[in-house]
Structures are given as C-alpha cells and as structure tokens.
Short mmCIF file of C-alpha atoms in Angstrom, two decimals:
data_model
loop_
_atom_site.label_atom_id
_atom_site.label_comp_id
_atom_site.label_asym_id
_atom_site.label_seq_id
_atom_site.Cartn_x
_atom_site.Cartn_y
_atom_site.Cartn_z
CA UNK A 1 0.00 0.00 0.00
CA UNK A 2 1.36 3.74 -0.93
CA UNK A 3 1.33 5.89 2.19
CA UNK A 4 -1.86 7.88 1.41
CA UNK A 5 -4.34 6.98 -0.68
CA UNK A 6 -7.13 9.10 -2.17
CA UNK A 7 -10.58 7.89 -4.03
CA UNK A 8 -11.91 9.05 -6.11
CA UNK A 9 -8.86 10.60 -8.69
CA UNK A 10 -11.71 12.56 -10.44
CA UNK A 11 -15.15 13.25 -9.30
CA UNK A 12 -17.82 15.13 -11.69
CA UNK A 13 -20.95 16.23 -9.79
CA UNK A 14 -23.69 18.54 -10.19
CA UNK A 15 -24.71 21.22 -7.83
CA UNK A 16 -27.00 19.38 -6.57
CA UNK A 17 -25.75 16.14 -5.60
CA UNK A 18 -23.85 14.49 -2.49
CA UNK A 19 -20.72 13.38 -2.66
CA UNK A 20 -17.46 11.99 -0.70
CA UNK A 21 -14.18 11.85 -0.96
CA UNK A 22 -11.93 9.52 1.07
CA UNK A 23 -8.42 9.08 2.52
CA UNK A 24 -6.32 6.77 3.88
CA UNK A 25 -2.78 6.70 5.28
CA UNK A 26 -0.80 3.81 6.00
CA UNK A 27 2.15 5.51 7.49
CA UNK A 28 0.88 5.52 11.67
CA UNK A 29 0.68 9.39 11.51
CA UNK A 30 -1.54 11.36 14.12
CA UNK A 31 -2.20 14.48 12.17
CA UNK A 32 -4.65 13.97 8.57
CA UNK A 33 -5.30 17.68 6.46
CA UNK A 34 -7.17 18.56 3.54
CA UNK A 35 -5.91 20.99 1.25
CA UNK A 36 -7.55 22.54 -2.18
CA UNK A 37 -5.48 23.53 -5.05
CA UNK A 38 -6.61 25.66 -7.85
CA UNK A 39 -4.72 26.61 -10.34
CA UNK A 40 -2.16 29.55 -10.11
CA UNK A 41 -3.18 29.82 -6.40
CA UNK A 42 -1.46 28.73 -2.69
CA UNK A 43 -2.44 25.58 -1.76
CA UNK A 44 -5.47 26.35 0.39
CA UNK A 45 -5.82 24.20 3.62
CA UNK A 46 -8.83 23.58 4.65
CA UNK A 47 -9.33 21.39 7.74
CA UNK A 48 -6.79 19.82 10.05
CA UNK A 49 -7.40 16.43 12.24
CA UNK A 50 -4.95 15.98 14.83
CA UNK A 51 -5.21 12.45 17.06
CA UNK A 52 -8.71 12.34 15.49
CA UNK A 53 -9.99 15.73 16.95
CA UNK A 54 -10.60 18.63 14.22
CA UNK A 55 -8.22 21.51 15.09
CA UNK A 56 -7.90 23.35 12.09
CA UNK A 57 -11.51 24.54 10.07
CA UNK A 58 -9.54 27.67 7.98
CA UNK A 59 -13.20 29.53 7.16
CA UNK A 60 -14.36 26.49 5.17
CA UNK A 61 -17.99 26.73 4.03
CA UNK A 62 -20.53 24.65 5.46
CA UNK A 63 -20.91 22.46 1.97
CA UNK A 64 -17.93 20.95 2.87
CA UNK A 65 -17.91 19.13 5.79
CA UNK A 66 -14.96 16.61 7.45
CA UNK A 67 -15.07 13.51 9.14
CA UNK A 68 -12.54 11.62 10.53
CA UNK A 69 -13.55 8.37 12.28
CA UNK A 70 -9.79 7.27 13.40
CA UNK A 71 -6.38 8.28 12.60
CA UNK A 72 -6.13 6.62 9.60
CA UNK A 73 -9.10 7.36 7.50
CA UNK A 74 -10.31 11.22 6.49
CA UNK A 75 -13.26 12.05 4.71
CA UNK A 76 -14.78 15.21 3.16
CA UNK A 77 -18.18 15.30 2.31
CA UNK A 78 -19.50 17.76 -0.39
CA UNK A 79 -23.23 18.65 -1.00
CA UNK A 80 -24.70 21.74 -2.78
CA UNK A 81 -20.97 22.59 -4.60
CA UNK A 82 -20.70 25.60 -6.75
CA UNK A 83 -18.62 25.29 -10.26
CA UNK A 84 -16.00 28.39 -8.13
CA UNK A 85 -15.16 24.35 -5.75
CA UNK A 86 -13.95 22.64 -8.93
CA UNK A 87 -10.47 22.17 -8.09
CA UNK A 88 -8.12 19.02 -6.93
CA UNK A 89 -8.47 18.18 -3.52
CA UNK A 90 -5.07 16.78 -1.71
CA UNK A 91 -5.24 14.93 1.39
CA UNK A 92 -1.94 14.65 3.63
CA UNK A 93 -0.73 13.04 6.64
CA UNK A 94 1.95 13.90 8.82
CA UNK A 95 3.72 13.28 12.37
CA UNK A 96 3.21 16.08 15.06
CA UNK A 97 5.54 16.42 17.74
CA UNK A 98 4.10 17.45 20.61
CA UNK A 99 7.71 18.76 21.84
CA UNK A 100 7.82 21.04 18.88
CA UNK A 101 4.44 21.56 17.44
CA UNK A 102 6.16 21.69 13.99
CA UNK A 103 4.26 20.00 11.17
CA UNK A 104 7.64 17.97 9.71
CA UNK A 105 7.26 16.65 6.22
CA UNK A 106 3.79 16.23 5.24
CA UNK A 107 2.69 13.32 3.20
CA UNK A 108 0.04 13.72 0.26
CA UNK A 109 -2.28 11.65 -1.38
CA UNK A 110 -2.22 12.01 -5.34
CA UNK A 111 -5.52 14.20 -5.13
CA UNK A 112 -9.11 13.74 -6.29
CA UNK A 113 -9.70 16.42 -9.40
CA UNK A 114 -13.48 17.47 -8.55
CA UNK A 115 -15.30 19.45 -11.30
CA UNK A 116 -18.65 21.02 -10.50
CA UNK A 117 -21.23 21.56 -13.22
CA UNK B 18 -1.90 33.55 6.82
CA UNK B 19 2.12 34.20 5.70
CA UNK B 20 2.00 34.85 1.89
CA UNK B 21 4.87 33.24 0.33
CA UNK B 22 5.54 34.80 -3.26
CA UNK B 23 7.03 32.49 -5.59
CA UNK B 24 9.00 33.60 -9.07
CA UNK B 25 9.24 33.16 -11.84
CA UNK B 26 5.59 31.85 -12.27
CA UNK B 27 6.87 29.62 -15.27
CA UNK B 28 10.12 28.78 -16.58
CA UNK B 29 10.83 26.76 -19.24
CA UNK B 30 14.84 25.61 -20.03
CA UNK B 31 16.07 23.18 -22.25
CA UNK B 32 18.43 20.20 -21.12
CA UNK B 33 21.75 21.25 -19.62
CA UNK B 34 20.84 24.36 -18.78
CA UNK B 35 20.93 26.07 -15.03
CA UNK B 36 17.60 27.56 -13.34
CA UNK B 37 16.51 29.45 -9.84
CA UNK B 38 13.34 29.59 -8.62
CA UNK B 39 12.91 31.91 -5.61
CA UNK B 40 10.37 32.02 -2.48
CA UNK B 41 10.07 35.33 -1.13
CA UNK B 42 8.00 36.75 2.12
CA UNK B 43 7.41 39.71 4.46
CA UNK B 44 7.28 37.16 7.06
CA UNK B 45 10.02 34.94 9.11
CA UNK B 46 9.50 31.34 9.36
CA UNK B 47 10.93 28.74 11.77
CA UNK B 48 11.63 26.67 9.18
CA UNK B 49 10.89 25.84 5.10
CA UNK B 50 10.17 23.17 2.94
CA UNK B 51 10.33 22.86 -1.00
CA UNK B 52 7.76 20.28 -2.51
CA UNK B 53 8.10 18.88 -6.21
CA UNK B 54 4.76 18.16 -7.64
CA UNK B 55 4.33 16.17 -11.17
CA UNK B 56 1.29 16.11 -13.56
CA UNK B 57 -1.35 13.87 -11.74
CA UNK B 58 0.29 13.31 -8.37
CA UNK B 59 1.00 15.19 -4.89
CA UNK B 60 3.44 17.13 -4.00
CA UNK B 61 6.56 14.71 -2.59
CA UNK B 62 9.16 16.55 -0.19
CA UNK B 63 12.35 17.69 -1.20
CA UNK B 64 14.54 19.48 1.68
CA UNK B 65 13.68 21.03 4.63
CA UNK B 66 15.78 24.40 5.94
CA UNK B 67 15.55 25.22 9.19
CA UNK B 68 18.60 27.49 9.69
CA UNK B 69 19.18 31.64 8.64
CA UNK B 70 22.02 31.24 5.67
CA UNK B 71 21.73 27.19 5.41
CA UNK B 72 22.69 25.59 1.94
CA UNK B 73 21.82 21.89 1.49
CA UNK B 74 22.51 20.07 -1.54
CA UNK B 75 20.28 17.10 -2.93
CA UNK B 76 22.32 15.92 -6.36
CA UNK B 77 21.71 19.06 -8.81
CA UNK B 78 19.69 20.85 -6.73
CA UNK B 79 21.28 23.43 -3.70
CA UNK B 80 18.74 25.11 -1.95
CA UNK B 81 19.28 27.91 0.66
CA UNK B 82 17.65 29.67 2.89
CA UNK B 83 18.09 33.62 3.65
CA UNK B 84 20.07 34.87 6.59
CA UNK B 85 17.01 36.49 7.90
CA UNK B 86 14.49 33.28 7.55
CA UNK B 87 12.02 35.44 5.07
CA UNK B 88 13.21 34.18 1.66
CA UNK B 89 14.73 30.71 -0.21
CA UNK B 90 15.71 29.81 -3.51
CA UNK B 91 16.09 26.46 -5.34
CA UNK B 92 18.83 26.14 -8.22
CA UNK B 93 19.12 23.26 -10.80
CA UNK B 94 22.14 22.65 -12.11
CA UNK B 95 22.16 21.02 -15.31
CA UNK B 96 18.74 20.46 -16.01
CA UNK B 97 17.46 17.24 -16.67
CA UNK B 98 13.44 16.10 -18.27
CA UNK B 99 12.65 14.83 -15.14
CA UNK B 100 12.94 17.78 -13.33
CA UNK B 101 10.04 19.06 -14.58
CA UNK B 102 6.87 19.67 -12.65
CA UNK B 103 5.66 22.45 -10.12
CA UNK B 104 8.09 23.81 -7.45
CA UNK B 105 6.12 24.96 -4.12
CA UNK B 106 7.69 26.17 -1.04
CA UNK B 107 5.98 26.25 2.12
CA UNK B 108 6.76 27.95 5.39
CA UNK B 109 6.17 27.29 9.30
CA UNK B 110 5.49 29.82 11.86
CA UNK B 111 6.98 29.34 15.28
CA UNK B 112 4.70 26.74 17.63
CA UNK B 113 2.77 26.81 14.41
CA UNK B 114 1.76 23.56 12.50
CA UNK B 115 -0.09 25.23 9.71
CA UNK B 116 2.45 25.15 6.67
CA UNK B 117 1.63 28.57 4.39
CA UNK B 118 2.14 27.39 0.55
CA UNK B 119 3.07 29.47 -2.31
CA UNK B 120 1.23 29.69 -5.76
CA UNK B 121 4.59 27.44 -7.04
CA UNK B 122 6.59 27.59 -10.15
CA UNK B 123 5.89 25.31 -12.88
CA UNK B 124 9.42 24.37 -14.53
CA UNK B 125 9.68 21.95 -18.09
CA UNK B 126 12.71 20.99 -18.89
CA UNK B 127 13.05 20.25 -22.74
CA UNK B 128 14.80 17.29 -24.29
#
C-alpha cells in the first residue's frame, strides 16, 4: 500500500448532488489535512485532524464538511458545490511532535480532481 | 496567513541548462520546505531548511535559505526532463503547524 491513498482521482458532480471523498494513510501518523489547489493559487488548507480531533476549520464553508472516524481514514463530504469548488483536492498526513508543534514533512495523497457543473 | 511569493511563475529551459526559482516573504518562518509536484500526483518533499544562511545540496539541486528566515531559492544545475513539474515552497510559523504554501513555479525541462 502507498502511504496515502485518495478515491476518487476525479469526481464530476452537479450542484446538486452528495458526494465523498476519502483518505487513507498507511504511514501511523496522528495528524490527517485537507488541502484545495486551484490553479495559479497557494495551496489552500482547509481542515486539520490531529489524534482524530478537528483543530484546524480555515473559514471552510458549510458544503464541505470533514469527518474523521480514526487516525487513519479522512473524509470530506461535499453537498450543494458551486462550479467556483472545482479544483483538486489533496489529502496529507503527517507526524506532530508534541515537543515542537512543527508539522515535519507532510505526506500527500495524489488528489481527487473534482469538477462542479 | 504568511504569503509566500514564488517567481518566476513559469520557466521553461532546455536540457543542460541552469535555473533558480525563488520564495520570497514579508514574514520569518521557523523553518521551510520545498515540494516537487508532477502532472497527476502530490506534491513529494524535497529538503527542509531550518537554519538563517543554510545551503543543502540534494544531487543538482542546492537550496538555501536567507540569513534572515524570510526568503529561499532552489537552483538546478544542469537540467534534466525529469525535473520538470511544479516547485512549491511552504513555510512554518513558530509553535505553528499550519504550513503557508506558495502559488509554485511550474518548470519543463526540454529534451
């Protein structure tokens, strides 16, 4: 298994529908982020899961909404998406230390390209 | 949020030839990392610099970062094809695990 896994790679759904995307890292880590990337722009993030317990919601709107039911599985559900949220969504993993509070080298999934219609 | 400006936006080189890409901000960071992102994948890890003035070296490419921990560049020496693909930099605030990306600089390399 590759250390993070994504599904779907590509996702087409109207603005009406419900949706998820999933992740899942084999590498033991304790901290589990979505990010979205558009193109010519940062890297957004968008919600951070550390030891399970959301710490990080960066002014997401409420048609995206996390779960994360352990530390080894992250999901983002999407309902009532505008064509502005098409974009690739990148799930990483990484190892907090709770000396340093640093993030360290964050691990990504290969990303699940969403287009909204 | 620490914006991170990235430059040049593109840059396209043919085979052999040297290229910088530089990561600029207002801000100071505890540390910064430079990602390498190909067509249809995530970004993968290159280097971490944690240090004001530190040079590392990984094969072809020497990054450094700037005495005052605001700025970083990345230089390819010799270009290579498979160099290509987007260059992002990202930067950590002190006690801060929130990594602030830049918009990245999409390099191709031409046989």
């Amino acid at each position: 298994e590759t250390g993070v896994t994504q599904t779907p790679r590509h996702l087409v759904m109207g603005m009406t529908n419900k949706k998820s995307l999933k992740c899942e890292q084999h590498l033991g880590h304790n901290a589990m982020y979505w990010y979205k990337q558009s193109a010519k722009k940062p890297l957004e993030l968008m919600f951070v899961y550390n030891f399970k317990e959301q710490t990080e919601n960066n002014s997401v709107p409420s048609r995206f909404s996390p779960e994360c039911p352990n530390s080894s599985h992250l999901f983002l559900h999407l309902h009532t998406l505008q064509p502005e949220d098409s974009a690739l969504y990148l799930c990483a993993s990484s190892q907090l230390s709770v000396a340093s509070a640093n993030t360290g080298e964050l691990f990504f999934g290969e990303g699940s390209r969403l287009t909204v219609l | 949020t620490q914006l991170l400006e990235q430059s040049p936006q593109f840059l396209s080189i043919q085979e052999g030839e040297n290229l910088t890409v530089y990561c600029n901000s207002s801000s100071v960071f505890s540390s910064l990392q430079w990602y390498r992102q190909e067509p249809g994948e995530g970004p993968v890890l290159l280097v971490t610099v944690v240090t004001g003035g530190e040079v590392k070296k990984l094969k072809r490419l020497t990054f450094q970062f700037g005495d005052a921990r605001k700025d970083s560049s990345l230089h390819i020496t010799a270009a290579q094809p498979g160099d290509t693909g987007l260059y992002l930099c990202a930067g950590a605030g002190s006690n801060d695990y929130k990594l602030s990306f830049g918009a990245g600089t999409t390099v191709t390399v031409r046989a």
